[in-house]
């Protein structure tokens, strides 16, 4: 019984994060102006980790029938329901109203993972892209790789180019691809570390669809930063992001 209580407290502890007041004060000022009355509800979710919506994207390449049965048993439901302009049958993503998240799977060389954990909203740009078989697709800022995995659940691109400029994130991207995509398909993909702002000049008019998941401020994570000095520096640097995002879109 005592062990059970300790495990329960440990699980709850994962959601008890200390808010960084410097960051929260900055957000209060900025988002009250930008969002108006909507900021109150956004703030409630942003400051409450148990409310964050984690989704489970099934990997069709590992045939996760058992996982899907488990999700149904735990009360998970499809994240997207028809009729939608674009919703391939092979794209299976589940969410739940219960706080918490489904257990992650560890990376194992040579073994494909059965599912990918992500925020359900991350799939919206993939659905908007409407990738069809044979499309030439460029994912400009591809790490950690969730959207690339999702695209390949939807269709089989003719030329699929995944790019990530940052060294550490590039390694993360390669590990994700290795964990979710079978070798025959990986061999048809291109993975690069180019400056995304230069790809348009290097390969003009090559791609049918381009996904730009531009570097963002990652507000949710920095709101719980334990290093006030680092968080303050981050708030200053985030002002430069809009310029980089614009250059990537161009």
PDB file of N, CA and C in Angstrom, residues 92-133:
ATOM      1  N   UNK A  92      -3.785   7.164 -38.183  1.00  0.00           N
ATOM      2  CA  UNK A  92      -4.549   6.855 -36.983  1.00  0.00           C
ATOM      3  C   UNK A  92      -3.918   7.532 -35.774  1.00  0.00           C
ATOM      4  N   UNK A  93      -4.654   8.472 -35.213  1.00  0.00           N
ATOM      5  CA  UNK A  93      -4.162   9.231 -34.068  1.00  0.00           C
ATOM      6  C   UNK A  93      -5.251   9.265 -32.999  1.00  0.00           C
ATOM      7  N   UNK A  94      -4.862   9.036 -31.750  1.00  0.00           N
ATOM      8  CA  UNK A  94      -5.832   8.950 -30.663  1.00  0.00           C
ATOM      9  C   UNK A  94      -5.508   9.932 -29.539  1.00  0.00           C
ATOM     10  N   UNK A  95      -6.560  10.450 -28.916  1.00  0.00           N
ATOM     11  CA  UNK A  95      -6.418  11.346 -27.766  1.00  0.00           C
ATOM     12  C   UNK A  95      -7.359  10.882 -26.665  1.00  0.00           C
ATOM     13  N   UNK A  96      -7.140  11.411 -25.455  1.00  0.00           N
ATOM     14  CA  UNK A  96      -7.999  11.084 -24.325  1.00  0.00           C
ATOM     15  C   UNK A  96      -8.261  12.340 -23.515  1.00  0.00           C
ATOM     16  N   UNK A  97      -9.394  12.361 -22.827  1.00  0.00           N
ATOM     17  CA  UNK A  97      -9.724  13.495 -21.965  1.00  0.00           C
ATOM     18  C   UNK A  97      -9.065  13.370 -20.597  1.00  0.00           C
ATOM     19  N   UNK A  98      -8.511  12.215 -20.306  1.00  0.00           N
ATOM     20  CA  UNK A  98      -7.891  11.973 -19.011  1.00  0.00           C
ATOM     21  C   UNK A  98      -6.492  12.590 -18.964  1.00  0.00           C
ATOM     22  N   UNK A  99      -6.161  13.382 -17.938  1.00  0.00           N
ATOM     23  CA  UNK A  99      -4.814  13.965 -17.831  1.00  0.00           C
ATOM     24  C   UNK A  99      -3.743  12.885 -17.779  1.00  0.00           C
ATOM     25  N   UNK A 100      -2.580  13.211 -18.303  1.00  0.00           N
ATOM     26  CA  UNK A 100      -1.475  12.254 -18.315  1.00  0.00           C
ATOM     27  C   UNK A 100      -1.055  11.955 -19.733  1.00  0.00           C
ATOM     28  N   UNK A 101      -0.131  11.036 -19.876  1.00  0.00           N
ATOM     29  CA  UNK A 101       0.311  10.682 -21.218  1.00  0.00           C
ATOM     30  C   UNK A 101       0.610   9.196 -21.308  1.00  0.00           C
ATOM     31  N   UNK A 102       0.454   8.657 -22.485  1.00  0.00           N
ATOM     32  CA  UNK A 102       0.718   7.253 -22.758  1.00  0.00           C
ATOM     33  C   UNK A 102       2.226   7.010 -22.600  1.00  0.00           C
ATOM     34  N   UNK A 103       2.646   5.843 -22.111  1.00  0.00           N
ATOM     35  CA  UNK A 103       4.086   5.603 -21.904  1.00  0.00           C
ATOM     36  C   UNK A 103       4.877   5.645 -23.209  1.00  0.00           C
ATOM     37  N   UNK A 104       6.034   6.275 -23.178  1.00  0.00           N
ATOM     38  CA  UNK A 104       6.890   6.364 -24.363  1.00  0.00           C
ATOM     39  C   UNK A 104       7.625   5.048 -24.590  1.00  0.00           C
ATOM     40  N   UNK A 105       8.004   4.802 -25.835  1.00  0.00           N
ATOM     41  CA  UNK A 105       8.786   3.618 -26.167  1.00  0.00           C
ATOM     42  C   UNK A 105      10.245   4.019 -26.388  1.00  0.00           C
ATOM     43  N   UNK A 106      11.166   3.209 -25.896  1.00  0.00           N
ATOM     44  CA  UNK A 106      12.586   3.509 -26.042  1.00  0.00           C
ATOM     45  C   UNK A 106      13.083   3.159 -27.445  1.00  0.00           C
ATOM     46  N   UNK A 107      14.078   3.916 -27.878  1.00  0.00           N
ATOM     47  CA  UNK A 107      14.690   3.650 -29.182  1.00  0.00           C
ATOM     48  C   UNK A 107      15.499   2.358 -29.122  1.00  0.00           C
ATOM     49  N   UNK A 108      15.260   1.463 -30.070  1.00  0.00           N
ATOM     50  CA  UNK A 108      16.027   0.217 -30.175  1.00  0.00           C
ATOM     51  C   UNK A 108      16.458   0.039 -31.624  1.00  0.00           C
ATOM     52  N   UNK A 109      17.747   0.011 -31.830  1.00  0.00           N
ATOM     53  CA  UNK A 109      18.273  -0.123 -33.191  1.00  0.00           C
ATOM     54  C   UNK A 109      17.720  -1.380 -33.857  1.00  0.00           C
ATOM     55  N   UNK A 110      17.217  -1.220 -35.066  1.00  0.00           N
ATOM     56  CA  UNK A 110      16.708  -2.357 -35.826  1.00  0.00           C
ATOM     57  C   UNK A 110      15.276  -2.744 -35.515  1.00  0.00           C
ATOM     58  N   UNK A 111      14.636  -2.022 -34.586  1.00  0.00           N
ATOM     59  CA  UNK A 111      13.254  -2.348 -34.229  1.00  0.00           C
ATOM     60  C   UNK A 111      12.394  -1.100 -34.353  1.00  0.00           C
ATOM     61  N   UNK A 112      11.292  -1.202 -35.091  1.00  0.00           N
ATOM     62  CA  UNK A 112      10.415  -0.055 -35.292  1.00  0.00           C
ATOM     63  C   UNK A 112       9.491   0.156 -34.095  1.00  0.00           C
ATOM     64  N   UNK A 113       9.313   1.406 -33.733  1.00  0.00           N
ATOM     65  CA  UNK A 113       8.367   1.738 -32.670  1.00  0.00           C
ATOM     66  C   UNK A 113       6.937   1.637 -33.204  1.00  0.00           C
ATOM     67  N   UNK A 114       6.017   1.401 -32.289  1.00  0.00           N
ATOM     68  CA  UNK A 114       4.617   1.195 -32.685  1.00  0.00           C
ATOM     69  C   UNK A 114       3.811   2.487 -32.710  1.00  0.00           C
ATOM     70  N   UNK A 115       4.285   3.502 -32.006  1.00  0.00           N
ATOM     71  CA  UNK A 115       3.543   4.763 -31.975  1.00  0.00           C
ATOM     72  C   UNK A 115       4.474   5.924 -31.621  1.00  0.00           C
ATOM     73  N   UNK A 116       3.990   7.129 -31.958  1.00  0.00           N
ATOM     74  CA  UNK A 116       4.733   8.362 -31.722  1.00  0.00           C
ATOM     75  C   UNK A 116       3.868   9.285 -30.865  1.00  0.00           C
ATOM     76  N   UNK A 117       4.439   9.820 -29.788  1.00  0.00           N
ATOM     77  CA  UNK A 117       3.710  10.736 -28.912  1.00  0.00           C
ATOM     78  C   UNK A 117       3.931  12.170 -29.361  1.00  0.00           C
ATOM     79  N   UNK A 118       2.856  12.939 -29.497  1.00  0.00           N
ATOM     80  CA  UNK A 118       2.960  14.320 -29.941  1.00  0.00           C
ATOM     81  C   UNK A 118       1.711  15.072 -29.543  1.00  0.00           C
ATOM     82  N   UNK A 119       1.719  16.377 -29.750  1.00  0.00           N
ATOM     83  CA  UNK A 119       0.519  17.156 -29.536  1.00  0.00           C
ATOM     84  C   UNK A 119      -0.363  17.000 -30.769  1.00  0.00           C
ATOM     85  N   UNK A 120      -1.633  16.751 -30.571  1.00  0.00           N
ATOM     86  CA  UNK A 120      -2.531  16.493 -31.698  1.00  0.00           C
ATOM     87  C   UNK A 120      -2.528  17.647 -32.707  1.00  0.00           C
ATOM     88  N   UNK A 121      -2.343  18.878 -32.222  1.00  0.00           N
ATOM     89  CA  UNK A 121      -2.341  20.042 -33.113  1.00  0.00           C
ATOM     90  C   UNK A 121      -1.187  19.987 -34.114  1.00  0.00           C
ATOM     91  N   UNK A 122      -0.139  19.235 -33.796  1.00  0.00           N
ATOM     92  CA  UNK A 122       1.008  19.131 -34.698  1.00  0.00           C
ATOM     93  C   UNK A 122       0.649  18.463 -36.021  1.00  0.00           C
ATOM     94  N   UNK A 123      -0.443  17.720 -36.030  1.00  0.00           N
ATOM     95  CA  UNK A 123      -0.853  17.023 -37.254  1.00  0.00           C
ATOM     96  C   UNK A 123      -1.677  17.912 -38.194  1.00  0.00           C
ATOM     97  N   UNK A 124      -2.143  19.046 -37.704  1.00  0.00           N
ATOM     98  CA  UNK A 124      -2.977  19.915 -38.540  1.00  0.00           C
ATOM     99  C   UNK A 124      -2.248  20.405 -39.798  1.00  0.00           C
ATOM    100  N   UNK A 125      -0.983  20.851 -39.698  1.00  0.00           N
ATOM    101  CA  UNK A 125      -0.289  21.255 -40.933  1.00  0.00           C
ATOM    102  C   UNK A 125      -0.064  20.091 -41.892  1.00  0.00           C
ATOM    103  N   UNK A 126       0.087  18.886 -41.361  1.00  0.00           N
ATOM    104  CA  UNK A 126       0.246  17.708 -42.223  1.00  0.00           C
ATOM    105  C   UNK A 126      -1.042  17.461 -43.014  1.00  0.00           C
ATOM    106  N   UNK A 127      -2.180  17.603 -42.335  1.00  0.00           N
ATOM    107  CA  UNK A 127      -3.462  17.432 -43.022  1.00  0.00           C
ATOM    108  C   UNK A 127      -3.680  18.550 -44.038  1.00  0.00           C
ATOM    109  N   UNK A 128      -3.252  19.751 -43.697  1.00  0.00           N
ATOM    110  CA  UNK A 128      -3.415  20.886 -44.612  1.00  0.00           C
ATOM    111  C   UNK A 128      -2.567  20.726 -45.870  1.00  0.00           C
ATOM    112  N   UNK A 129      -1.436  20.019 -45.742  1.00  0.00           N
ATOM    113  CA  UNK A 129      -0.523  19.833 -46.872  1.00  0.00           C
ATOM    114  C   UNK A 129      -1.106  18.902 -47.938  1.00  0.00           C
ATOM    115  N   UNK A 130      -1.981  17.978 -47.505  1.00  0.00           N
ATOM    116  CA  UNK A 130      -2.661  17.058 -48.418  1.00  0.00           C
ATOM    117  C   UNK A 130      -1.701  16.344 -49.364  1.00  0.00           C
ATOM    118  N   UNK A 131      -0.715  15.659 -48.791  1.00  0.00           N
ATOM    119  CA  UNK A 131       0.274  14.943 -49.599  1.00  0.00           C
ATOM    120  C   UNK A 131      -0.359  13.744 -50.290  1.00  0.00           C
ATOM    121  N   UNK A 132      -0.094  13.612 -51.576  1.00  0.00           N
ATOM    122  CA  UNK A 132      -0.576  12.481 -52.370  1.00  0.00           C
ATOM    123  C   UNK A 132       0.610  11.615 -52.792  1.00  0.00           C
ATOM    124  N   UNK A 133       0.343  10.365 -53.136  1.00  0.00           N
ATOM    125  CA  UNK A 133       1.396   9.469 -53.613  1.00  0.00           C
ATOM    126  C   UNK A 133       2.108  10.109 -54.809  1.00  0.00           C
TER     127      UNK A 133
END
